Short mmCIF file of C-alpha atoms in Angstrom, two decimals:
data_model
loop_
_atom_site.label_atom_id
_atom_site.label_comp_id
_atom_site.label_asym_id
_atom_site.label_seq_id
_atom_site.Cartn_x
_atom_site.Cartn_y
_atom_site.Cartn_z
CA MET A 26 -92.88 -165.92 -198.06
CA PRO A 27 -96.03 -165.76 -195.88
CA ASP A 28 -98.35 -168.72 -195.87
CA VAL A 29 -101.75 -167.10 -195.94
CA ARG A 30 -104.20 -169.08 -193.81
CA THR A 31 -107.13 -167.55 -191.96
CA PRO A 32 -110.54 -169.17 -191.58
CA ASP A 33 -112.20 -166.68 -193.99
CA VAL A 34 -109.74 -167.26 -196.78
CA GLU A 35 -108.87 -170.92 -196.10
CA ALA A 36 -111.57 -172.43 -198.31
CA VAL A 37 -110.89 -170.05 -201.20
CA PHE A 38 -107.17 -170.68 -200.80
CA ARG A 39 -107.53 -174.45 -201.20
CA GLU A 40 -109.92 -174.00 -204.11
CA SER A 41 -108.07 -171.32 -206.02
CA TYR A 42 -104.37 -171.43 -205.17
CA GLY A 43 -103.52 -173.96 -207.89
CA ARG A 44 -105.74 -172.21 -210.45
CA ALA A 45 -104.27 -168.79 -209.75
CA VAL A 46 -100.63 -169.99 -209.77
CA ALA A 47 -101.22 -171.85 -213.04
CA VAL A 48 -102.63 -168.73 -214.75
CA LEU A 49 -99.97 -166.42 -213.33
CA THR A 50 -97.16 -168.80 -214.32
CA ARG A 51 -98.25 -168.47 -217.94
CA LEU A 52 -98.47 -164.68 -217.66
CA LEU A 53 -95.16 -164.25 -215.81
CA GLY A 54 -93.21 -167.17 -217.25
CA ASP A 55 -91.91 -168.11 -213.80
CA ILE A 56 -93.44 -170.29 -211.07
CA ASP A 57 -91.72 -168.49 -208.18
CA ALA A 58 -92.89 -165.07 -209.34
CA ALA A 59 -96.38 -166.50 -209.82
CA GLU A 60 -96.48 -167.97 -206.32
CA GLU A 61 -95.25 -164.71 -204.84
CA ALA A 62 -97.93 -162.71 -206.67
CA VAL A 63 -100.68 -165.13 -205.60
CA GLN A 64 -99.48 -165.06 -201.97
CA ASP A 65 -99.61 -161.24 -202.16
CA ALA A 66 -103.17 -161.43 -203.45
CA PHE A 67 -104.27 -163.70 -200.60
CA LEU A 68 -102.61 -161.35 -198.11
CA THR A 69 -104.70 -158.53 -199.58
CA ALA A 70 -107.79 -160.75 -199.33
CA VAL A 71 -107.12 -161.37 -195.63
CA GLN A 72 -106.96 -157.61 -195.09
CA ARG A 73 -109.97 -156.61 -197.21
CA TRP A 74 -112.55 -159.39 -197.23
CA PRO A 75 -113.50 -159.21 -193.54
CA ALA A 76 -114.56 -155.56 -194.04
CA ASP A 77 -115.58 -155.49 -197.74
CA GLY A 78 -117.08 -158.96 -197.90
CA VAL A 79 -115.99 -161.85 -200.16
CA PRO A 80 -116.20 -160.76 -203.84
CA PRO A 81 -118.73 -162.51 -206.14
CA SER A 82 -116.01 -164.47 -207.92
CA PRO A 83 -113.25 -165.00 -205.34
CA ALA A 84 -111.07 -167.06 -207.70
CA GLY A 85 -111.22 -164.41 -210.44
CA TRP A 86 -110.55 -161.68 -207.89
CA ILE A 87 -107.43 -163.52 -206.71
CA VAL A 88 -106.10 -163.85 -210.29
CA THR A 89 -106.76 -160.17 -211.11
CA THR A 90 -105.25 -158.97 -207.85
CA ALA A 91 -102.23 -161.25 -208.26
CA ARG A 92 -101.64 -159.87 -211.75
CA ASN A 93 -101.82 -156.29 -210.42
CA ARG A 94 -99.44 -157.17 -207.59
CA ALA A 95 -97.03 -158.71 -210.10
CA VAL A 96 -97.11 -155.51 -212.18
CA ASP A 97 -96.44 -153.41 -209.04
CA ARG A 98 -93.54 -155.63 -208.09
CA LEU A 99 -92.01 -155.61 -211.59
CA ARG A 100 -92.25 -151.79 -211.65
CA ARG A 101 -90.65 -151.47 -208.22
CA GLU A 102 -87.83 -153.82 -209.10
CA SER A 103 -87.71 -152.13 -212.49
CA THR A 104 -84.81 -153.54 -214.40
CA ARG A 105 -85.28 -152.75 -218.06
CA THR A 106 -86.64 -156.23 -218.93
CA ASP A 107 -89.00 -156.15 -215.95
CA ARG A 108 -90.42 -152.79 -217.06
CA TYR A 109 -91.13 -154.28 -220.50
CA ARG A 110 -92.80 -157.27 -218.89
CA ALA A 111 -94.90 -154.99 -216.66
CA ALA A 112 -95.90 -152.98 -219.70
CA ALA A 113 -96.86 -156.17 -221.57
CA LEU A 114 -98.97 -157.34 -218.63
CA LEU A 115 -100.68 -153.96 -218.33
CA ALA A 116 -101.33 -153.77 -222.05
CA ASP A 117 -103.38 -156.94 -221.75
CA PRO A 118 -105.40 -156.46 -218.56
CA GLY A 119 -108.48 -158.24 -220.00
CA PRO A 120 -111.10 -160.00 -217.92
CA PRO A 121 -109.98 -162.91 -215.74
CA PRO A 122 -109.36 -165.92 -218.01
CA GLY A 123 -112.37 -168.14 -218.70
CA GLU A 124 -112.77 -171.74 -217.56
CA GLY A 125 -111.27 -173.17 -220.74
CA ALA A 126 -108.10 -171.08 -220.43
CA VAL A 127 -107.75 -171.90 -216.74
CA ARG A 128 -108.19 -175.59 -217.54
CA ASP A 129 -105.36 -175.36 -220.10
CA ASP A 130 -103.09 -173.61 -217.61
CA ARG A 131 -103.84 -176.20 -214.93
CA LEU A 132 -102.99 -178.99 -217.38
CA ARG A 133 -99.72 -177.26 -218.25
CA MET A 134 -98.88 -177.02 -214.55
CA LEU A 135 -99.77 -180.67 -213.95
CA PHE A 136 -97.49 -181.89 -216.75
CA THR A 137 -94.68 -179.57 -215.67
CA CYS A 138 -94.86 -180.82 -212.06
CA CYS A 139 -94.80 -184.44 -213.29
CA HIS A 140 -92.01 -183.97 -215.86
CA PRO A 141 -89.75 -187.05 -216.10
CA ALA A 142 -86.66 -184.84 -215.63
CA LEU A 143 -87.71 -184.42 -211.96
CA ALA A 144 -87.22 -187.14 -209.33
CA PRO A 145 -90.45 -189.03 -208.48
CA ALA A 146 -90.59 -187.77 -204.88
CA THR A 147 -90.12 -184.23 -206.18
CA ARG A 148 -92.96 -184.65 -208.69
CA VAL A 149 -95.27 -185.67 -205.86
CA ALA A 150 -94.28 -182.71 -203.66
CA LEU A 151 -94.57 -180.19 -206.52
CA THR A 152 -97.96 -181.53 -207.58
CA LEU A 153 -99.33 -181.34 -204.03
CA ARG A 154 -98.02 -177.78 -203.76
CA LEU A 155 -98.79 -176.28 -207.16
CA VAL A 156 -101.84 -178.30 -208.22
CA GLY A 157 -103.25 -179.30 -204.81
CA GLY A 158 -102.52 -176.00 -203.05
CA LEU A 159 -101.04 -177.66 -199.94
CA SER A 160 -98.61 -175.63 -197.85
CA THR A 161 -94.98 -176.69 -197.59
CA ALA A 162 -95.60 -177.55 -193.92
CA GLU A 163 -98.53 -179.81 -194.85
CA ILE A 164 -96.51 -181.66 -197.49
CA ALA A 165 -93.56 -182.04 -195.12
CA HIS A 166 -95.92 -183.41 -192.46
CA ALA A 167 -97.53 -185.80 -194.93
CA PHE A 168 -94.18 -187.30 -195.88
CA LEU A 169 -92.72 -187.15 -192.37
CA VAL A 170 -89.76 -184.97 -193.28
CA PRO A 171 -88.72 -181.68 -191.65
CA GLU A 172 -90.34 -178.60 -193.18
CA ALA A 173 -86.94 -177.13 -194.06
CA THR A 174 -86.07 -180.29 -196.00
CA MET A 175 -89.31 -180.12 -197.99
CA ALA A 176 -88.90 -176.37 -198.58
CA GLN A 177 -85.42 -177.00 -199.97
CA ARG A 178 -86.68 -179.83 -202.19
CA LEU A 179 -89.35 -177.53 -203.65
CA VAL A 180 -86.90 -174.66 -204.19
CA ARG A 181 -84.44 -176.98 -205.99
CA ALA A 182 -87.20 -178.33 -208.18
CA LYS A 183 -88.40 -174.87 -209.17
CA THR A 184 -84.81 -173.83 -209.87
CA LYS A 185 -84.39 -176.81 -212.17
CA ILE A 186 -87.67 -176.06 -213.95
CA ARG A 187 -86.45 -172.50 -214.56
CA ASP A 188 -82.77 -173.11 -215.39
CA ALA A 189 -83.19 -176.27 -217.46
CA ARG A 190 -86.29 -174.71 -219.05
CA ILE A 191 -88.74 -177.52 -218.43
CA PRO A 192 -91.53 -176.31 -220.74
CA TYR A 193 -94.88 -175.08 -219.45
CA ARG A 194 -96.86 -177.02 -221.98
CA VAL A 195 -99.16 -179.98 -222.49
CA PRO A 196 -97.06 -182.64 -224.27
CA ALA A 197 -97.56 -183.33 -227.96
CA GLU A 198 -99.91 -186.15 -228.91
CA ALA A 199 -97.01 -188.57 -229.52
CA ASP A 200 -95.58 -188.08 -226.03
CA LEU A 201 -98.93 -187.92 -224.24
CA PRO A 202 -99.36 -191.60 -223.27
CA ASP A 203 -95.93 -191.70 -221.58
CA ARG A 204 -96.32 -188.35 -219.89
CA LEU A 205 -99.88 -189.10 -218.77
CA ALA A 206 -98.62 -192.31 -217.14
CA GLY A 207 -96.21 -190.11 -215.16
CA VAL A 208 -99.05 -187.87 -213.96
CA LEU A 209 -101.21 -190.84 -212.95
CA ALA A 210 -98.26 -192.42 -211.11
CA VAL A 211 -97.96 -189.28 -208.98
CA VAL A 212 -101.65 -189.38 -207.97
CA TYR A 213 -101.40 -193.11 -207.31
CA LEU A 214 -98.28 -192.60 -205.17
CA VAL A 215 -100.08 -190.03 -203.02
CA TYR A 216 -102.99 -192.43 -202.53
CA ALA A 217 -100.77 -195.46 -201.87
CA GLU A 218 -98.80 -193.59 -199.22
CA GLY A 219 -102.06 -192.41 -197.62
CA HIS A 220 -103.65 -195.86 -197.81
CA THR A 221 -100.80 -197.62 -196.02
CA ALA A 222 -98.25 -195.20 -194.66
CA SER A 223 -94.82 -196.72 -195.27
CA ALA A 224 -93.78 -195.75 -191.74
CA GLY A 225 -95.31 -194.42 -188.55
CA ASP A 226 -98.02 -195.39 -186.09
CA ARG A 227 -101.15 -194.81 -188.11
CA LEU A 228 -102.20 -197.29 -190.79
CA VAL A 229 -103.97 -194.71 -192.93
CA ARG A 230 -103.05 -191.09 -193.47
CA THR A 231 -106.54 -189.70 -194.00
CA ASP A 232 -105.20 -186.33 -195.12
CA LEU A 233 -103.18 -187.88 -197.95
CA CYS A 234 -106.07 -190.15 -199.03
CA ALA A 235 -108.39 -187.16 -199.22
CA GLU A 236 -105.76 -185.22 -201.16
CA ALA A 237 -105.30 -188.09 -203.64
CA VAL A 238 -109.08 -188.31 -204.18
CA ARG A 239 -109.16 -184.55 -204.79
CA LEU A 240 -106.22 -184.76 -207.22
CA ALA A 241 -107.74 -187.74 -209.04
CA ARG A 242 -111.04 -185.83 -209.42
CA GLU A 243 -109.11 -182.79 -210.60
CA VAL A 244 -107.17 -184.77 -213.22
CA ALA A 245 -110.35 -186.54 -214.36
CA GLY A 246 -112.01 -183.13 -214.71
CA LEU A 247 -109.09 -181.91 -216.82
CA MET A 248 -108.86 -185.03 -219.02
CA PRO A 249 -112.34 -186.60 -219.01
CA ASP A 250 -111.68 -188.50 -222.26
CA GLU A 251 -108.70 -190.53 -221.05
CA PRO A 252 -109.93 -193.98 -219.92
CA GLU A 253 -106.91 -194.55 -217.65
CA VAL A 254 -107.61 -191.26 -215.87
CA LEU A 255 -111.15 -192.44 -215.13
CA GLY A 256 -109.76 -195.85 -214.16
CA LEU A 257 -107.45 -194.29 -211.60
CA LEU A 258 -110.27 -192.18 -210.17
CA ALA A 259 -112.46 -195.29 -209.89
CA LEU A 260 -109.63 -197.24 -208.22
CA VAL A 261 -109.03 -194.47 -205.69
CA LEU A 262 -112.77 -194.05 -204.94
CA LEU A 263 -113.39 -197.80 -204.49
CA SER A 264 -110.38 -198.15 -202.18
CA GLU A 265 -111.46 -195.05 -200.30
CA SER A 266 -114.97 -196.48 -199.83
CA ARG A 267 -113.52 -199.09 -197.44
CA ARG A 268 -111.36 -196.77 -195.37
CA ALA A 269 -113.67 -196.71 -192.32
CA ALA A 270 -114.01 -200.51 -192.30
CA ARG A 271 -110.30 -201.13 -192.80
CA VAL A 272 -109.23 -199.68 -189.45
CA ALA A 273 -110.63 -201.07 -186.16
CA PRO A 274 -111.54 -198.67 -183.31
CA ASP A 275 -108.15 -199.42 -181.68
CA GLY A 276 -106.39 -198.42 -184.92
CA SER A 277 -105.49 -201.97 -185.96
CA LEU A 278 -105.75 -203.27 -189.53
CA VAL A 279 -108.87 -205.21 -190.56
CA PRO A 280 -108.18 -207.34 -193.66
CA LEU A 281 -110.73 -207.38 -196.49
CA PRO A 282 -112.44 -210.73 -195.60
CA GLU A 283 -113.02 -209.59 -191.99
CA GLN A 284 -114.34 -206.10 -192.75
CA ASP A 285 -117.84 -205.04 -191.70
CA ARG A 286 -119.20 -204.33 -195.16
CA SER A 287 -122.08 -202.25 -193.82
CA ARG A 288 -119.44 -199.64 -193.02
CA TRP A 289 -118.34 -199.32 -196.64
CA ASP A 290 -119.29 -195.98 -198.21
CA ALA A 291 -122.14 -196.79 -200.61
CA ASP A 292 -121.93 -193.45 -202.45
CA LEU A 293 -118.24 -193.84 -203.25
CA ILE A 294 -118.86 -197.45 -204.37
CA ALA A 295 -121.70 -196.37 -206.68
CA GLU A 296 -119.56 -193.60 -208.17
CA GLY A 297 -116.55 -195.91 -208.61
CA GLN A 298 -118.60 -198.70 -210.16
CA GLU A 299 -120.26 -196.29 -212.58
CA LEU A 300 -116.79 -195.14 -213.67
CA VAL A 301 -115.69 -198.76 -214.15
CA ARG A 302 -118.74 -199.37 -216.36
CA ARG A 303 -117.92 -196.24 -218.38
CA CYS A 304 -114.37 -197.55 -218.83
CA LEU A 305 -115.64 -200.95 -219.96
CA ARG A 306 -117.78 -199.26 -222.61
CA ARG A 307 -114.68 -197.44 -223.92
CA GLY A 308 -112.99 -200.79 -224.53
CA ALA A 309 -109.44 -199.45 -224.05
CA PRO A 310 -108.35 -201.20 -220.87
CA GLY A 311 -105.19 -200.20 -219.05
CA PRO A 312 -103.62 -201.14 -215.70
CA TYR A 313 -105.60 -198.64 -213.59
CA GLN A 314 -108.92 -199.61 -215.17
CA VAL A 315 -108.28 -203.31 -214.55
CA GLN A 316 -107.26 -202.65 -210.94
CA ALA A 317 -110.44 -200.62 -210.51
CA ALA A 318 -112.47 -203.48 -212.01
CA ILE A 319 -110.94 -205.88 -209.46
CA GLN A 320 -111.96 -203.54 -206.65
CA ALA A 321 -115.44 -203.27 -208.19
CA VAL A 322 -115.83 -207.08 -208.01
CA HIS A 323 -114.99 -206.96 -204.28
CA SER A 324 -117.45 -204.10 -203.83
CA ASP A 325 -120.20 -206.23 -205.42
CA ALA A 326 -119.90 -208.96 -202.80
CA ALA A 327 -122.32 -208.59 -199.87
CA THR A 328 -120.11 -210.88 -197.80
CA ALA A 329 -116.54 -212.10 -198.26
CA ALA A 330 -117.90 -215.57 -199.11
CA ASP A 331 -119.91 -214.07 -201.99
CA THR A 332 -116.77 -212.77 -203.73
CA ASP A 333 -116.57 -213.82 -207.39
CA TRP A 334 -112.95 -215.00 -207.15
CA ARG A 335 -112.97 -216.46 -210.68
CA GLN A 336 -113.75 -213.00 -212.00
CA VAL A 337 -111.03 -211.50 -209.79
CA LEU A 338 -108.54 -214.08 -211.06
CA ALA A 339 -109.48 -213.43 -214.70
CA LEU A 340 -108.87 -209.72 -214.13
CA TYR A 341 -105.51 -210.42 -212.49
CA ASP A 342 -104.56 -212.55 -215.51
CA HIS A 343 -105.35 -209.51 -217.65
CA LEU A 344 -103.43 -207.15 -215.33
CA LEU A 345 -100.39 -209.44 -215.29
CA ALA A 346 -100.38 -209.44 -219.10
CA LEU A 347 -100.52 -205.62 -219.12
CA THR A 348 -97.97 -205.07 -216.32
CA PRO A 349 -95.91 -208.18 -215.65
CA SER A 350 -94.48 -207.40 -212.21
CA PRO A 351 -93.82 -209.57 -209.13
CA VAL A 352 -96.27 -207.48 -207.05
CA VAL A 353 -99.10 -208.15 -209.51
CA ALA A 354 -98.12 -211.83 -209.65
CA LEU A 355 -98.26 -211.93 -205.84
CA ASN A 356 -101.75 -210.40 -205.75
CA ARG A 357 -102.83 -212.82 -208.47
CA ALA A 358 -101.58 -215.70 -206.29
CA VAL A 359 -103.94 -214.53 -203.52
CA ALA A 360 -106.84 -214.93 -205.96
CA VAL A 361 -105.47 -218.32 -207.09
CA ALA A 362 -105.57 -219.47 -203.45
CA GLU A 363 -109.33 -218.79 -203.40
CA VAL A 364 -110.02 -220.53 -206.71
CA ASP A 365 -107.54 -223.43 -206.78
CA GLY A 366 -106.52 -223.66 -203.12
CA PRO A 367 -103.54 -222.46 -201.05
CA ALA A 368 -101.17 -225.24 -202.18
CA VAL A 369 -101.33 -224.13 -205.85
CA ALA A 370 -100.92 -220.49 -204.77
CA LEU A 371 -97.93 -221.32 -202.57
CA ALA A 372 -96.07 -222.87 -205.50
CA LEU A 373 -96.62 -219.63 -207.45
CA VAL A 374 -95.49 -217.45 -204.54
CA ASP A 375 -92.35 -219.51 -203.99
CA ALA A 376 -91.34 -218.87 -207.59
CA LEU A 377 -91.47 -215.08 -207.09
CA ASP A 378 -88.56 -212.83 -206.25
CA LEU A 379 -89.56 -209.70 -204.35
CA PRO A 380 -86.71 -208.72 -202.05
CA ARG A 381 -87.09 -206.07 -199.33
CA SER A 382 -90.90 -206.20 -199.36
CA HIS A 383 -92.86 -207.61 -196.42
CA LEU A 384 -95.76 -208.47 -198.73
CA LEU A 385 -94.32 -211.70 -200.14
CA PRO A 386 -93.49 -213.35 -196.77
CA ALA A 387 -96.83 -212.08 -195.40
CA VAL A 388 -98.80 -213.80 -198.19
CA ARG A 389 -96.62 -216.90 -197.86
CA ALA A 390 -97.24 -217.01 -194.12
CA ASP A 391 -101.00 -216.82 -194.65
CA LEU A 392 -100.95 -219.64 -197.23
CA LEU A 393 -98.78 -221.86 -194.98
CA ARG A 394 -101.14 -221.13 -192.06
CA ARG A 395 -104.12 -222.25 -194.14
CA LEU A 396 -102.24 -225.40 -195.12
CA GLY A 397 -101.65 -226.17 -191.43
CA ARG A 398 -97.87 -225.85 -191.82
CA ASP A 399 -97.62 -223.73 -188.67
CA ALA A 400 -93.88 -223.90 -188.02
CA GLU A 401 -93.10 -222.68 -191.54
CA ALA A 402 -95.86 -220.07 -191.26
CA ALA A 403 -94.27 -218.71 -188.06
CA GLU A 404 -90.94 -218.37 -189.86
CA ALA A 405 -92.60 -216.53 -192.75
CA TYR A 406 -94.39 -214.17 -190.32
CA ASP A 407 -91.02 -213.43 -188.74
CA ALA A 408 -89.56 -212.65 -192.17
CA ALA A 409 -92.49 -210.32 -192.93
CA LEU A 410 -92.17 -208.61 -189.53
CA ALA A 411 -88.49 -207.94 -190.16
CA LEU A 412 -89.46 -205.94 -193.28
CA ALA A 413 -92.77 -204.23 -192.39
CA GLY A 414 -92.42 -200.51 -191.53
CA ASN A 415 -96.00 -199.63 -190.59
CA ALA A 416 -96.78 -200.20 -186.89
CA ARG A 417 -100.39 -201.29 -187.59
CA GLU A 418 -99.35 -203.78 -190.24
CA ARG A 419 -96.75 -205.13 -187.85
CA ALA A 420 -99.37 -205.53 -185.11
CA PHE A 421 -101.61 -207.44 -187.55
CA LEU A 422 -98.77 -209.79 -188.52
CA GLU A 423 -97.87 -210.31 -184.86
CA ARG A 424 -101.48 -211.14 -184.01
CA ARG A 425 -101.68 -213.68 -186.83
CA ARG A 426 -98.41 -215.22 -185.77
CA ALA A 427 -99.59 -215.52 -182.16
CA GLU A 428 -102.79 -217.30 -183.33
CA LEU A 429 -100.80 -220.16 -184.83
CA ALA A 430 -101.24 -223.42 -182.91
CA GLY A 431 -98.22 -223.98 -180.73
CA ALA A 432 -96.54 -220.78 -181.85
CA GLY A 433 -93.54 -220.01 -179.74
CA MET B 5 -81.54 -169.46 -227.98
CA PRO B 6 -80.68 -171.55 -224.88
CA GLN B 7 -77.85 -174.06 -225.18
CA TYR B 8 -77.47 -177.53 -223.68
CA LEU B 9 -74.41 -179.69 -223.13
CA LEU B 10 -74.96 -183.31 -224.13
CA SER B 11 -72.27 -185.42 -222.47
CA LEU B 12 -71.68 -188.95 -223.59
CA ILE B 13 -71.07 -191.27 -220.61
CA GLN B 14 -68.63 -193.94 -221.78
CA PRO B 15 -67.41 -197.00 -219.89
CA ASP B 16 -63.62 -197.09 -219.43
CA GLY B 17 -61.71 -199.82 -221.25
CA PRO B 18 -60.87 -200.83 -224.79
CA MET B 19 -62.78 -199.37 -227.72
CA PRO B 20 -65.35 -201.68 -229.34
CA ALA B 21 -64.20 -203.73 -232.35
CA PRO B 22 -64.26 -201.92 -235.72
CA GLU B 23 -67.27 -203.91 -236.96
CA VAL B 24 -69.21 -202.65 -233.91
CA LEU B 25 -67.79 -199.14 -233.95
CA GLY B 26 -68.27 -198.55 -237.67
CA PRO B 27 -72.08 -198.50 -237.75
CA ILE B 28 -72.12 -196.44 -234.51
CA MET B 29 -69.87 -193.77 -236.02
CA ARG B 30 -72.09 -193.65 -239.13
CA ASP B 31 -75.20 -193.20 -236.94
CA VAL B 32 -73.47 -190.46 -234.91
CA ALA B 33 -72.46 -188.65 -238.10
CA ALA B 34 -76.07 -188.82 -239.28
CA VAL B 35 -77.31 -187.27 -236.01
CA THR B 36 -74.71 -184.50 -236.29
CA GLU B 37 -75.89 -183.92 -239.85
CA ARG B 38 -79.50 -183.58 -238.65
CA MET B 39 -78.36 -181.12 -235.95
CA HIS B 40 -76.65 -179.01 -238.64
CA ALA B 41 -79.73 -179.15 -240.84
CA ALA B 42 -81.96 -178.03 -237.95
CA GLY B 43 -79.57 -175.21 -237.07
CA ALA B 44 -79.15 -176.73 -233.59
CA TRP B 45 -75.47 -177.77 -233.73
CA VAL B 46 -73.01 -175.51 -231.89
CA PHE B 47 -69.98 -177.71 -231.22
CA SER B 48 -69.07 -181.34 -230.71
CA ALA B 49 -65.97 -183.38 -229.95
CA GLY B 50 -64.92 -186.90 -229.08
CA LEU B 51 -62.30 -187.29 -226.35
CA HIS B 52 -59.32 -189.59 -225.84
CA PRO B 53 -59.80 -192.10 -222.98
CA ALA B 54 -60.04 -190.72 -219.44
CA GLU B 55 -56.66 -192.26 -218.49
CA THR B 56 -55.00 -189.70 -220.79
CA ALA B 57 -56.36 -186.85 -218.63
CA THR B 58 -54.21 -184.69 -216.33
CA VAL B 59 -55.50 -182.55 -213.44
CA VAL B 60 -54.15 -179.10 -212.55
CA ARG B 61 -55.30 -177.65 -209.24
CA PRO B 62 -54.39 -174.45 -207.39
CA ALA B 63 -52.12 -175.08 -204.35
CA GLY B 64 -51.48 -171.75 -202.64
CA GLU B 65 -49.45 -169.58 -205.04
CA ASP B 66 -48.51 -172.65 -207.03
CA PHE B 67 -50.30 -175.42 -208.92
CA LEU B 68 -50.34 -179.13 -208.40
CA VAL B 69 -50.30 -181.30 -211.49
CA THR B 70 -51.44 -184.90 -211.07
CA ASP B 71 -52.38 -187.86 -213.19
CA GLY B 72 -56.10 -187.79 -214.03
CA PRO B 73 -59.00 -188.24 -214.44
CA TYR B 74 -60.37 -185.97 -211.71
CA VAL B 75 -63.02 -188.43 -210.55
CA GLU B 76 -62.21 -192.12 -210.11
CA ALA B 77 -65.05 -194.00 -211.76
CA LYS B 78 -65.73 -196.82 -214.18
CA GLU B 79 -67.34 -194.40 -216.64
CA HIS B 80 -66.29 -190.95 -217.82
CA VAL B 81 -67.34 -188.31 -220.30
CA GLY B 82 -66.17 -189.69 -223.64
CA GLY B 83 -67.38 -186.88 -225.85
CA PHE B 84 -69.83 -184.03 -225.93
CA THR B 85 -72.08 -181.95 -228.13
CA ILE B 86 -73.49 -178.50 -227.50
CA VAL B 87 -76.87 -177.84 -229.10
CA GLU B 88 -79.24 -174.93 -229.22
CA ALA B 89 -82.77 -175.88 -228.17
CA GLU B 90 -85.77 -173.84 -227.13
CA ASP B 91 -86.47 -175.88 -224.00
CA LEU B 92 -85.56 -179.07 -222.15
CA ASP B 93 -87.99 -181.21 -224.16
CA ALA B 94 -86.30 -180.15 -227.40
CA ALA B 95 -82.84 -180.78 -225.87
CA LEU B 96 -83.97 -184.19 -224.60
CA ALA B 97 -85.13 -185.08 -228.10
CA TRP B 98 -81.54 -184.51 -229.32
CA GLY B 99 -80.31 -186.42 -226.27
CA ARG B 100 -82.47 -189.40 -227.26
CA GLU B 101 -81.08 -189.32 -230.79
CA VAL B 102 -77.48 -189.29 -229.54
CA ALA B 103 -78.21 -192.07 -227.03
CA ARG B 104 -79.81 -194.18 -229.75
CA ALA B 105 -76.87 -193.67 -232.14
CA THR B 106 -74.11 -194.28 -229.57
CA THR B 107 -76.02 -196.83 -227.43
CA LEU B 108 -74.60 -194.90 -224.43
CA PRO B 109 -76.23 -192.79 -221.68
CA VAL B 110 -76.29 -189.05 -222.39
CA GLU B 111 -76.37 -186.36 -219.69
CA VAL B 112 -78.32 -183.28 -220.80
CA ARG B 113 -77.36 -180.14 -218.87
CA PRO B 114 -78.41 -176.53 -219.49
CA VAL B 115 -75.68 -174.02 -220.30
CA ALA B 116 -75.86 -171.05 -217.90
CA SER B 117 -73.74 -168.51 -219.75
CA PRO B 118 -73.02 -169.22 -223.41
CA GLY B 119 -69.75 -167.82 -224.73
CA VAL B 120 -68.35 -166.78 -221.33
#
């Protein structure tokens, strides 16, 4: 299958691939056939647009052309069922579907890609491909796996969708909260992996962060009435606003208290904070909204010393009640250290069980360092270093360890 | 209408005591009844324990018969139901009902060629 990418068509491709595949999947009842038809249409665009000019509605043109290509293909392949399907498609040529219909198709695609019957990593890859319009090569690159591996993962997923008949449908009201949580988890996973790559030399994978922001905007556009959707968008935007300040010119990690706040993106902060306020007015808090609110408190502080840690701690109390997990408890302990001192926080951290994560020993090391217990801090830094996979995070931990008085 | 195989994954070992098993069997019968009422039921069966299984495999012109089960594991298929369902979500809804009644995991797998 050709991957259509030329400068002329690139922008339209990114904008319209997901839309066109979503519409065609409904018309053809099959994601593979839809992708093939849309690829055909882009191939035609590459041939025609340089001479004929870009049509007034490129996205609509792609859908119409893809539908015609699908009819041609069904006629050529012409088994009896295919001829019926071609006839059915021809009988209903109609104008390109309106915005409302496209929106419905995109929602169907989103929920299909994030169906719980698919493995989480597969949901992420499918969503990036079929909703985000990324190429297989781009997704493979983003997750540091060979392209052939990613291609196979996508093929298997589409085969399961077809053979197990995962429905192309927005879930019923009763199932929506659960299924929506699955969709939001996929967007959050893309952002989390971009924000701190779990492996590799770079701290931040800018491409994945940008993709997560785009997906979060997309999902918020599709479901503007879901507070948690807005909460996730706010969380992603507020985190993204600090990206430039979080990485030093040499690529090393700059922790929040040491960041140059003049380098934070004021537009993203304003947009994120406005979303947090909108969420507050809704009065239906959920985990993403509370996390966004925590980030909004940090964004309010002109300097690290100005941070309203009591507010942060109150929000973490709320978050821990909503999602009692060791990771949340660990982040809450960081806030406790600011409000009640590192000794109180250390007692909380020592009661937590979070195996295989470098985060717990890293927080412990920092608390011990602040308590002047350098020998124990050095041991904790070593424990964190043994578990950290990101080279920039490792460098940060090594630097902190080296700064300890009498560290050996 | 597409069909799905719902396999009940049962831990090996002795059957639960009658006072435990009784209510479970009543719940299972109720689910089967609902499947009949919905026109979804195709076939169902409970199996004897996996240690009663025997494996026959081709060996050249001949066959090799060995003591089963085929896969050594701590859990095996203990029973199954075939249902008709329009898509995976509908099949999973039956799967949830069976899992709730039996308190056991249920594997839901699409049938590729019914009646072959």
